[in-house]
mmCIF file of C-alpha atoms in Angstrom:
data_model
loop_
_atom_site.group_PDB
_atom_site.id
_atom_site.type_symbol
_atom_site.label_atom_id
_atom_site.label_comp_id
_atom_site.label_asym_id
_atom_site.label_seq_id
_atom_site.Cartn_x
_atom_site.Cartn_y
_atom_site.Cartn_z
ATOM 1 C CA SER A 2 5.517 -52.889 -180.772
ATOM 2 C CA THR A 3 8.379 -53.195 -182.622
ATOM 3 C CA TYR A 4 10.426 -53.989 -180.120
ATOM 4 C CA ALA A 5 8.542 -55.746 -177.323
ATOM 5 C CA PRO A 6 5.488 -57.078 -179.423
ATOM 6 C CA ARG A 7 4.375 -59.357 -176.575
ATOM 7 C CA VAL A 8 4.541 -56.738 -174.176
ATOM 8 C CA TYR A 9 2.360 -54.201 -176.062
ATOM 9 C CA GLU A 10 0.155 -56.630 -177.167
ATOM 10 C CA ARG A 11 -0.581 -57.833 -173.061
ATOM 11 C CA MET A 12 -1.034 -54.522 -172.305
ATOM 12 C CA GLN A 13 -3.345 -53.957 -175.257
ATOM 13 C CA ILE A 14 -5.186 -56.467 -174.397
ATOM 14 C CA ARG A 15 -5.620 -55.260 -170.415
ATOM 15 C CA LEU A 16 -5.959 -51.355 -171.271
ATOM 16 C CA GLY A 17 -8.717 -52.554 -174.052
ATOM 17 C CA ALA A 18 -10.725 -54.443 -171.530
ATOM 18 C CA LEU A 19 -10.564 -50.681 -169.292
ATOM 19 C CA TYR A 20 -11.518 -48.917 -172.301
ATOM 20 C CA GLN A 21 -14.394 -51.207 -173.208
ATOM 21 C CA ALA A 22 -15.593 -51.245 -169.481
ATOM 22 C CA ASP A 23 -15.788 -47.424 -169.438
ATOM 23 C CA PRO A 24 -16.429 -45.987 -172.485
ATOM 24 C CA SER A 25 -15.985 -42.499 -171.642
ATOM 25 C CA LEU A 26 -12.088 -42.824 -171.133
ATOM 26 C CA GLN A 27 -10.165 -41.738 -173.924
ATOM 27 C CA LYS A 28 -6.556 -42.160 -174.626
ATOM 28 C CA ASN A 29 -4.249 -39.426 -174.422
ATOM 29 C CA PHE A 30 -2.688 -39.796 -178.059
ATOM 30 C CA LYS A 31 -3.969 -41.373 -180.451
ATOM 31 C CA ASN A 32 -0.857 -43.547 -182.064
ATOM 32 C CA SER A 33 0.283 -44.116 -178.021
ATOM 33 C CA ILE A 34 -0.354 -47.355 -176.143
ATOM 34 C CA TYR A 35 0.186 -45.539 -172.847
ATOM 35 C CA PRO A 36 -3.104 -44.125 -170.617
ATOM 36 C CA ALA A 37 -0.701 -41.514 -168.626
ATOM 37 C CA ALA A 38 2.105 -38.842 -169.568
ATOM 38 C CA SER A 39 4.292 -36.426 -167.719
ATOM 39 C CA PHE A 40 5.789 -33.651 -169.106
ATOM 40 C CA ASN A 41 8.770 -31.921 -166.902
ATOM 41 C CA PHE A 42 9.251 -28.776 -168.025
ATOM 42 C CA GLY A 43 11.581 -27.504 -165.311
ATOM 43 C CA ARG A 44 14.653 -25.591 -166.562
ATOM 44 C CA GLU A 45 16.750 -28.051 -165.501
ATOM 45 C CA THR A 46 14.697 -31.532 -165.076
ATOM 46 C CA VAL A 47 17.172 -33.840 -163.720
ATOM 47 C CA CYS A 48 16.557 -36.975 -161.865
ATOM 48 C CA TYR A 49 18.273 -38.463 -159.132
ATOM 49 C CA PRO A 50 18.758 -42.252 -159.348
ATOM 50 C CA HIS A 51 15.036 -44.008 -158.558
ATOM 51 C CA THR A 52 12.854 -46.476 -159.233
ATOM 52 C CA ASP A 53 9.113 -45.520 -160.758
ATOM 53 C CA ALA A 54 7.687 -47.964 -158.306
ATOM 54 C CA ALA A 55 4.119 -47.173 -158.994
ATOM 55 C CA ASN A 56 4.648 -47.952 -162.632
ATOM 56 C CA ASP A 57 3.311 -51.069 -163.945
ATOM 57 C CA PRO A 58 6.804 -53.892 -163.381
ATOM 58 C CA CYS A 59 5.532 -55.751 -166.420
ATOM 59 C CA ASN A 60 5.729 -52.317 -169.165
ATOM 60 C CA TYR A 61 8.015 -50.298 -170.194
ATOM 61 C CA CYS A 62 8.438 -46.063 -169.757
ATOM 62 C CA GLN A 63 8.709 -44.546 -172.837
ATOM 63 C CA ILE A 64 11.024 -41.107 -172.013
ATOM 64 C CA THR A 65 11.655 -38.426 -174.044
ATOM 65 C CA ALA A 66 14.748 -35.573 -173.387
ATOM 66 C CA LEU A 67 14.327 -32.463 -174.483
ATOM 67 C CA GLY A 68 16.050 -29.164 -173.995
ATOM 68 C CA ARG A 69 19.897 -27.699 -174.980
ATOM 69 C CA TYR A 70 22.751 -29.196 -173.891
ATOM 70 C CA ASN A 71 25.932 -31.104 -174.786
ATOM 71 C CA PRO A 72 25.026 -35.006 -174.715
ATOM 72 C CA ARG A 73 28.556 -36.016 -174.592
ATOM 73 C CA SER A 74 29.530 -34.404 -171.405
ATOM 74 C CA SER A 75 26.294 -34.066 -169.331
ATOM 75 C CA ALA A 76 22.665 -34.883 -169.265
ATOM 76 C CA HIS A 77 23.549 -38.954 -169.942
ATOM 77 C CA PHE A 78 20.885 -41.838 -168.484
ATOM 78 C CA VAL A 79 21.679 -43.708 -165.941
ATOM 79 C CA MET A 80 20.702 -47.561 -165.556
ATOM 80 C CA TYR A 81 22.392 -48.101 -162.058
ATOM 81 C CA ASP A 82 20.707 -51.609 -161.876
ATOM 82 C CA SER A 83 22.581 -52.644 -165.059
ATOM 83 C CA GLU A 84 25.466 -50.538 -164.774
ATOM 84 C CA LEU A 85 25.079 -48.379 -167.655
ATOM 85 C CA ILE A 86 25.906 -44.883 -168.359
ATOM 86 C CA ILE A 87 24.212 -43.769 -171.915
ATOM 87 C CA GLU A 88 24.459 -40.615 -173.907
ATOM 88 C CA PHE A 89 20.714 -39.091 -174.163
ATOM 89 C CA PRO A 90 20.488 -36.269 -176.573
ATOM 90 C CA PRO A 91 17.946 -34.053 -176.906
ATOM 91 C CA GLY A 92 15.013 -35.440 -179.029
ATOM 92 C CA ALA A 93 16.400 -38.900 -178.092
ATOM 93 C CA THR A 94 13.404 -41.848 -176.541
ATOM 94 C CA ILE A 95 14.603 -44.554 -174.526
ATOM 95 C CA PHE A 96 12.118 -47.021 -172.987
ATOM 96 C CA ALA A 97 13.001 -48.922 -169.700
ATOM 97 C CA LEU A 98 11.407 -50.875 -167.262
ATOM 98 C CA SER A 99 11.559 -47.781 -164.780
ATOM 99 C CA ALA A 100 9.866 -49.890 -161.734
ATOM 100 C CA ILE A 101 12.614 -52.009 -161.470
ATOM 101 C CA GLU A 102 15.845 -50.743 -162.513
ATOM 102 C CA ARG A 103 17.272 -47.760 -160.804
ATOM 103 C CA HIS A 104 17.632 -45.041 -163.180
ATOM 104 C CA GLY A 105 18.323 -41.031 -163.728
ATOM 105 C CA ASN A 106 20.736 -38.985 -165.137
ATOM 106 C CA THR A 107 23.945 -37.121 -165.056
ATOM 107 C CA PRO A 108 23.689 -32.979 -164.027
ATOM 108 C CA LEU A 109 23.947 -30.715 -166.673
ATOM 109 C CA GLU A 110 26.533 -27.910 -167.376
ATOM 110 C CA GLU A 111 26.394 -24.412 -166.716
ATOM 111 C CA GLY A 112 23.678 -22.947 -168.464
ATOM 112 C CA GLU A 113 22.310 -25.864 -170.099
ATOM 113 C CA THR A 114 18.347 -26.725 -169.568
ATOM 114 C CA ARG A 115 16.858 -30.075 -169.960
ATOM 115 C CA GLN A 116 13.126 -31.288 -169.839
ATOM 116 C CA SER A 117 11.208 -34.313 -170.433
ATOM 117 C CA PHE A 118 7.871 -35.767 -171.720
ATOM 118 C CA THR A 119 7.633 -39.563 -170.114
ATOM 119 C CA GLN A 120 4.665 -42.317 -171.136
ATOM 120 C CA TYR A 121 3.402 -45.065 -168.737
ATOM 121 C CA CYS A 122 0.891 -46.930 -167.166
ATOM 122 C CA ALA A 123 0.200 -47.467 -163.116
ATOM 123 C CA GLY A 124 0.572 -50.838 -162.138
ATOM 124 C CA GLY A 125 -2.744 -50.229 -160.196
ATOM 125 C CA LEU A 126 -4.614 -49.412 -163.029
ATOM 126 C CA LEU A 127 -3.641 -52.944 -164.160
ATOM 127 C CA ARG A 128 -4.853 -54.307 -161.179
ATOM 128 C CA TRP A 129 -7.811 -53.111 -161.171
ATOM 129 C CA VAL A 130 -8.377 -54.779 -164.641
ATOM 130 C CA GLU A 131 -7.024 -58.223 -163.672
ATOM 131 C CA ALA A 132 -9.320 -58.225 -160.319
ATOM 132 C CA GLY A 133 -12.424 -57.619 -162.129
ATOM 133 C CA LEU A 134 -12.346 -54.110 -162.494
ATOM 134 C CA ARG A 135 -12.194 -53.536 -158.818
ATOM 135 C CA THR A 136 -9.590 -52.932 -156.530
ATOM 136 C CA GLN A 137 -7.724 -55.229 -154.266
ATOM 137 C CA VAL A 138 -10.062 -54.473 -151.715
ATOM 138 C CA GLN A 139 -13.174 -54.867 -153.062
ATOM 139 C CA PHE A 140 -11.431 -58.381 -155.012
ATOM 140 C CA GLN A 141 -11.026 -59.708 -151.456
ATOM 141 C CA ARG A 142 -14.178 -58.534 -150.035
ATOM 142 C CA ASP A 143 -16.360 -60.264 -153.175
ATOM 143 C CA ASP A 144 -13.855 -63.538 -153.699
ATOM 144 C CA PRO A 145 -11.804 -64.148 -150.843
ATOM 145 C CA ASP A 146 -10.535 -67.250 -152.931
ATOM 146 C CA GLY A 147 -10.078 -65.622 -156.271
ATOM 147 C CA LYS A 148 -7.700 -62.923 -154.172
ATOM 148 C CA ALA A 149 -5.707 -65.826 -152.497
ATOM 149 C CA ALA A 150 -5.377 -67.256 -156.073
ATOM 150 C CA PHE A 151 -3.901 -64.089 -157.418
ATOM 151 C CA ASP A 152 -1.508 -63.406 -154.641
ATOM 152 C CA ARG A 153 -0.445 -66.904 -154.781
ATOM 153 C CA ASP A 154 0.282 -66.484 -158.325
ATOM 154 C CA ALA A 155 2.417 -63.535 -158.097
ATOM 155 C CA GLU A 156 5.740 -65.330 -158.884
ATOM 156 C CA GLU A 157 3.904 -67.005 -162.082
ATOM 157 C CA ARG A 158 3.023 -63.832 -163.104
ATOM 158 C CA LYS A 159 6.556 -62.379 -163.161
ATOM 159 C CA LYS A 160 8.138 -65.557 -165.179
ATOM 160 C CA ALA A 161 5.323 -64.979 -167.300
ATOM 161 C CA PHE A 162 6.479 -61.425 -167.748
ATOM 162 C CA ILE A 163 10.068 -62.398 -168.447
ATOM 163 C CA ALA A 164 8.884 -64.336 -171.338
ATOM 164 C CA LEU A 165 7.332 -61.655 -172.964
ATOM 165 C CA LEU A 166 10.443 -59.716 -173.016
ATOM 166 C CA SER A 167 12.060 -59.991 -176.511
ATOM 167 C CA THR A 168 15.583 -61.408 -176.692
ATOM 168 C CA HIS A 169 17.987 -59.619 -179.114
ATOM 169 C CA GLU A 170 18.437 -62.814 -181.594
ATOM 170 C CA GLU A 171 14.034 -62.639 -181.904
ATOM 171 C CA LEU A 172 14.378 -58.909 -182.802
ATOM 172 C CA VAL A 173 16.957 -59.320 -185.173
ATOM 173 C CA ALA A 174 15.177 -62.614 -187.195
ATOM 174 C CA SER A 175 11.989 -60.156 -186.679
ATOM 175 C CA LYS A 176 13.729 -56.981 -188.885
ATOM 176 C CA SER A 177 15.658 -59.524 -191.539
ATOM 177 C CA SER A 178 11.885 -60.997 -192.107
ATOM 178 C CA HIS A 179 10.614 -57.661 -192.493
ATOM 179 C CA SER A 180 12.762 -56.023 -194.554
ATOM 180 C CA SER A 181 12.716 -59.124 -197.596
ATOM 181 C CA GLU A 182 8.850 -58.714 -197.934
#
């Protein structure tokens, strides 16, 4: 909500519709917007370059590094498409567009350990909400014209998402206005 307030608000509205439709659904964590989480407790959790294609491409994935390793020499977070290598110490958290940005991390040194905690939102879950709380197949069967319009609007939805992303200037201005209050 701090660094991507419009993305957060969009996700909150979409998930709000889901929680309203089925009150039995519970949030994983009181202070988290994300409907899914993964704990990777392997001794040496290292990710090769990948995208998380099942994640919603219009949301950030939250990744927290855990373990005992030297962040200056190993376990860097790598964003391959952006050509960034980031020192990523234990306890650090990053928000990444994991469905569209190839990412991974560098190997560990001998005797080091690394685990991770990740929160995310499956794209299919939000498409289900956007399709009127039904699958894409049900949407097609129940409302072929609506489904055709939904499919045609994919490029417009992509542009709308890009417009939701915060610019550096917006974040600096927002921080400045909050610090003067």
